[in-house]
Coordinates of C-alpha atoms in Angstrom, one line a residue:
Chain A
X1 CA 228.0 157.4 119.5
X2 CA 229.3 156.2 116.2
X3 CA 230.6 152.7 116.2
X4 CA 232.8 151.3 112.8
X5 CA 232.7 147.8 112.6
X6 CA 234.8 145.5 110.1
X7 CA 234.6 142.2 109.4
X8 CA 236.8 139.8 109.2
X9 CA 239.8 141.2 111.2
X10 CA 242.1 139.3 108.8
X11 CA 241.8 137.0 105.4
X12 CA 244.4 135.1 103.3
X13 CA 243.3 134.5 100.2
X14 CA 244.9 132.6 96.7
X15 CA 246.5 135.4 94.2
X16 CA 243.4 135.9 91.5
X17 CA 240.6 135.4 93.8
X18 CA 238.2 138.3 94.1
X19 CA 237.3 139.2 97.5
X20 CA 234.7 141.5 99.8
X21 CA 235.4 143.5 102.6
X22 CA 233.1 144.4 104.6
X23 CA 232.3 147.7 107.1
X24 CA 229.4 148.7 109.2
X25 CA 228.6 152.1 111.2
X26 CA 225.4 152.4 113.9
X27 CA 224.8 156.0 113.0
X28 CA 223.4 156.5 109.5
X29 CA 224.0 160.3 109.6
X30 CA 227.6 160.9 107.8
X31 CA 228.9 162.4 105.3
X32 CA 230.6 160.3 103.3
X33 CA 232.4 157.2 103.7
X34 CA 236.2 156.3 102.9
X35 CA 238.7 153.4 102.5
X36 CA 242.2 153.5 103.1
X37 CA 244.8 151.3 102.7
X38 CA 248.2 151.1 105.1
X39 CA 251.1 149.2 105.0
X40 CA 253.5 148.3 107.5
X41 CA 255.6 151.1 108.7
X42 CA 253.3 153.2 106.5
X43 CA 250.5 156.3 106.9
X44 CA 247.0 155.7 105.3
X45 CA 246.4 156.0 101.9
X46 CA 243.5 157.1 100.4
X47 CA 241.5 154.5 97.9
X48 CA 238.1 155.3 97.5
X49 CA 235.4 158.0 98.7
X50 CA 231.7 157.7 98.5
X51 CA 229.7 160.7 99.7
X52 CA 226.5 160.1 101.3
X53 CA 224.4 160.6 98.0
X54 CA 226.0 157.8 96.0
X55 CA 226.2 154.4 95.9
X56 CA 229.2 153.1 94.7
X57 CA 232.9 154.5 93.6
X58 CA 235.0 152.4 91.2
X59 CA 238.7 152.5 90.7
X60 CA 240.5 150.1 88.6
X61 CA 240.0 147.0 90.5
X62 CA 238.5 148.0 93.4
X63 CA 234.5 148.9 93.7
X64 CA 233.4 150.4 97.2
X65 CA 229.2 150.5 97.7
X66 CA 227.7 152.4 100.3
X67 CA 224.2 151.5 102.0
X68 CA 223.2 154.7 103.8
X69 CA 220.2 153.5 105.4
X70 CA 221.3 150.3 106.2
X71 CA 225.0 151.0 107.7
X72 CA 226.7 148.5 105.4
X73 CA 229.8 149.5 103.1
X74 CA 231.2 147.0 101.2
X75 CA 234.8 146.7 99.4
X76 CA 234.9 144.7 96.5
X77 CA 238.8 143.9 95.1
X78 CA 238.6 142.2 91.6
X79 CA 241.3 139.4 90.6
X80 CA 243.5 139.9 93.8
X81 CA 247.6 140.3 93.4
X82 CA 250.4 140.3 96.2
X83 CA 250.8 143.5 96.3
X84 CA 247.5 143.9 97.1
X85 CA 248.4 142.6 100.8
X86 CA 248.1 145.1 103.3
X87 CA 245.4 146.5 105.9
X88 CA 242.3 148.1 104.6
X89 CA 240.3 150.5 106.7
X90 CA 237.0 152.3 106.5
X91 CA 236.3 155.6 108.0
X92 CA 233.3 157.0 108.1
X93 CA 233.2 161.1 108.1
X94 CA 230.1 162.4 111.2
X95 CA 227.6 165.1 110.7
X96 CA 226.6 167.3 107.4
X97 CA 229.8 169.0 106.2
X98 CA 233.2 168.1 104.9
X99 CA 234.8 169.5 108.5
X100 CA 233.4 166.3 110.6
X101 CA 235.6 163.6 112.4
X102 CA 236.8 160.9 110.6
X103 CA 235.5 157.5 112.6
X104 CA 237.7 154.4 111.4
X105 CA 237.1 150.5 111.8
X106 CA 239.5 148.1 113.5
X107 CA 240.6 147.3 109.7
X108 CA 240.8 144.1 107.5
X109 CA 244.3 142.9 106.7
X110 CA 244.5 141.0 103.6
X111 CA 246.9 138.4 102.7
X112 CA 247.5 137.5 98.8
X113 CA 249.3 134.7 98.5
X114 CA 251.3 134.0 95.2
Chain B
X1 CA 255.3 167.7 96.3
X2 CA 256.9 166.2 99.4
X3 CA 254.5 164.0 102.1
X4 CA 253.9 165.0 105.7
X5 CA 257.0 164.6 107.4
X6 CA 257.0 163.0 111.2
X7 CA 260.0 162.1 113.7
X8 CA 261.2 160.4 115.2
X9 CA 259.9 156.7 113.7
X10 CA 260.5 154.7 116.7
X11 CA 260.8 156.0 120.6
X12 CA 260.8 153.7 123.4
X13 CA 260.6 154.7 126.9
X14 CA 259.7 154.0 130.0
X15 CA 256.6 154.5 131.8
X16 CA 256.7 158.2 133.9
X17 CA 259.1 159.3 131.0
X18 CA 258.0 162.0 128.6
X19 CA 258.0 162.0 124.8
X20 CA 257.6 164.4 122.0
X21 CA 256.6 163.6 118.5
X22 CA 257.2 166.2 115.3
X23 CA 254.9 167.0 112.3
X24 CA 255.8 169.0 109.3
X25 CA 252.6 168.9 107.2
X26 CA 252.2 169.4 103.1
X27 CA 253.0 172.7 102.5
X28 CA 249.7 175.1 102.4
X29 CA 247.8 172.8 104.0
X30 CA 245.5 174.5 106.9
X31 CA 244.2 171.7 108.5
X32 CA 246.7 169.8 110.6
X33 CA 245.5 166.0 112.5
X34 CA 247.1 164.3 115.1
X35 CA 245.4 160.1 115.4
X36 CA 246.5 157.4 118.1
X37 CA 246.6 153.8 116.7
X38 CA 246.6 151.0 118.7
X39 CA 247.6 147.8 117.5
X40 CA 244.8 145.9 116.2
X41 CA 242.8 149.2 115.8
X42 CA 241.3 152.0 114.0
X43 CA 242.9 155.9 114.0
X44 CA 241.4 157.5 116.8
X45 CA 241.6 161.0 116.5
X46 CA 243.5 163.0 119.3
X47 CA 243.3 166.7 118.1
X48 CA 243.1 169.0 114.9
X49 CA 243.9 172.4 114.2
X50 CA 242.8 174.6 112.0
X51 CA 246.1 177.2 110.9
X52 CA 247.1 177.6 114.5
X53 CA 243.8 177.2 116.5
X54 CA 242.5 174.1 118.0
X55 CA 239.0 173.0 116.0
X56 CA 238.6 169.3 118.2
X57 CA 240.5 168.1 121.0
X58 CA 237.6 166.2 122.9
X59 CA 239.9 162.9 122.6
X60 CA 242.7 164.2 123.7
X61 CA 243.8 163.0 127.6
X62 CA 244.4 166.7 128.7
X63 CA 246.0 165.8 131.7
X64 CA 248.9 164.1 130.0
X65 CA 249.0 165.0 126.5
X66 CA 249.7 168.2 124.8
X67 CA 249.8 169.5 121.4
X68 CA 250.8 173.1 119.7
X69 CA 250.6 174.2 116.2
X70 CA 252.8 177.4 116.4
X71 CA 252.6 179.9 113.5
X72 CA 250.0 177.6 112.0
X73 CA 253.0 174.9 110.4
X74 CA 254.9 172.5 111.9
X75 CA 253.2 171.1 115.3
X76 CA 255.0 169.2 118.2
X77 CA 252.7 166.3 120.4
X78 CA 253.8 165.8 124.1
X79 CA 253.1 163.1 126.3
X80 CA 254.2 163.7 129.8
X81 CA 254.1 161.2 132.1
X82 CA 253.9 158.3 129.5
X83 CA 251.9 155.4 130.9
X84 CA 251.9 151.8 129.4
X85 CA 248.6 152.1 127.9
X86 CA 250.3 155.0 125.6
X87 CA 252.3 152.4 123.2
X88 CA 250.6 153.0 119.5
X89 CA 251.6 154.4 116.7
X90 CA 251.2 158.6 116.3
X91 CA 250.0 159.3 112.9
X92 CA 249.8 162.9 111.8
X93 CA 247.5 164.0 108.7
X94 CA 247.0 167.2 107.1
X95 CA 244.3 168.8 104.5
X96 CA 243.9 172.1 102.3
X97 CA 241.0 172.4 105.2
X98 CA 237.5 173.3 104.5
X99 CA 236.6 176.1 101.4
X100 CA 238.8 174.2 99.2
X101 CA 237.9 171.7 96.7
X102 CA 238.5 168.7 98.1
X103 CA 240.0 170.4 101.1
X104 CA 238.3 167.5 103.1
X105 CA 241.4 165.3 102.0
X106 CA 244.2 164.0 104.6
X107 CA 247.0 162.7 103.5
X108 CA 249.0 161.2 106.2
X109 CA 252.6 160.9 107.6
X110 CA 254.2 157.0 108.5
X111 CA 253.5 157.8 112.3
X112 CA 255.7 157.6 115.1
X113 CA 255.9 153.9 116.7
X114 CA 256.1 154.4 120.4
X115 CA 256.7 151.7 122.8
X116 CA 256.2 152.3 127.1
X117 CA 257.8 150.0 128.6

């Protein structure tokens, strides 16, 4: 049974620090691997998807790598702002096609403090 | 293009009481999701249809909750009789659904914020 692990459940950090994210998953065989971001009162929003064949996804300040074989995601959030404060997920997509279950962590909710 | 659509945004009831939540999804999207977040956790998935038929509804407690897709658009989620253990948020997603680029996509609604009390 997949398991989505995130660490740590919550950070504050200064505004213009860079920061890591981290996610894990027990069962190497997915798809491809997603973050999402939600704020309060809010549905997810996509940021970034890796599939299964790459490494890495970038998107303005924010760079997500994917370790396959390992089980390890990481997101990495350059030169962090206030308005970068919300919770993060990872979701992890089961099986061989684009029709699997989504699988999400617990989450990481960020703090950015001015 | 407008979001997915969900009401109400609150609900609070009390335990025995039932409850039903409403989806209109993106227009022309196939696929439709309905996810159960507790606080402090992940989206678990509860059910997802594909047009009007059920594709995955293995999480879903069958003896309490019900769902329906009718004519493959809006869907409805009932809970009937609530129990504490119920109080998350309802989050409903929907896709293109799969043969479409990037058909794999959810986007996702601002959920329902149910309290049992």
């Amino acid at each position: 049974k997949q398991e989505v692990t995130q660490i740590p459940a919550a950070l504050s950090v200064p505004e213009g620090e860079n920061l890591v994210l981290n996610c894990s998953f027990t069962d190497s065989a997915i798809y491809n691997l997603q973050w999402f971001r939600q704020d309060p009162g809010k549905g997810l929003t996509s940021l970034l998807l890796i599939q299964s064949s790459q490494r890495e996804q970038t998107s303005g300040r924010l760079n997500a790598s994917l370790d396959k074989s390992s089980g390890r995601s990481t997101l990495y959030i350059a030169a962090s702002q206030p308005g970068d404060s919300a919770t993060y997920l990872c979701a992890v997509r089961q099986g061989s096609s684009n029709t699997g279950k989504l699988i999400f962590g617990q989450g990481t909710t960020l703090q950015v403090k001015p | 293009e407008a979001g997915v659509a969900q009401s109400p945004r609150y609900k609070i009831i009390e335990k025995r009481q039932s409850v039903a939540f409403w989806c209109n999804p993106i227009s022309g999207h196939a696929t439709l999701y309905w996810y159960q977040q507790i606080l402090g956790q992940g989206p678990k998935l509860l059910i997802q249809f594909q047009n009007n038929g059920v594709v995955d509804d293995s999480q879903l407690p069958k003896d309490r909750f019900s769902a329906e897709r009718l004519k493959g658009v809006d869907s409805t989620l009932k809970i009937q009789p609530a129990k504490l253990e119920d109080s998350a948020v309802y989050l409903c997603a929907s896709s293109l659904g799969p043969g479409s680029w990037g058909g794999e996509t959810q986007y996702f609604g601002p959920g329902t914020r149910l309290l049992v009390l």
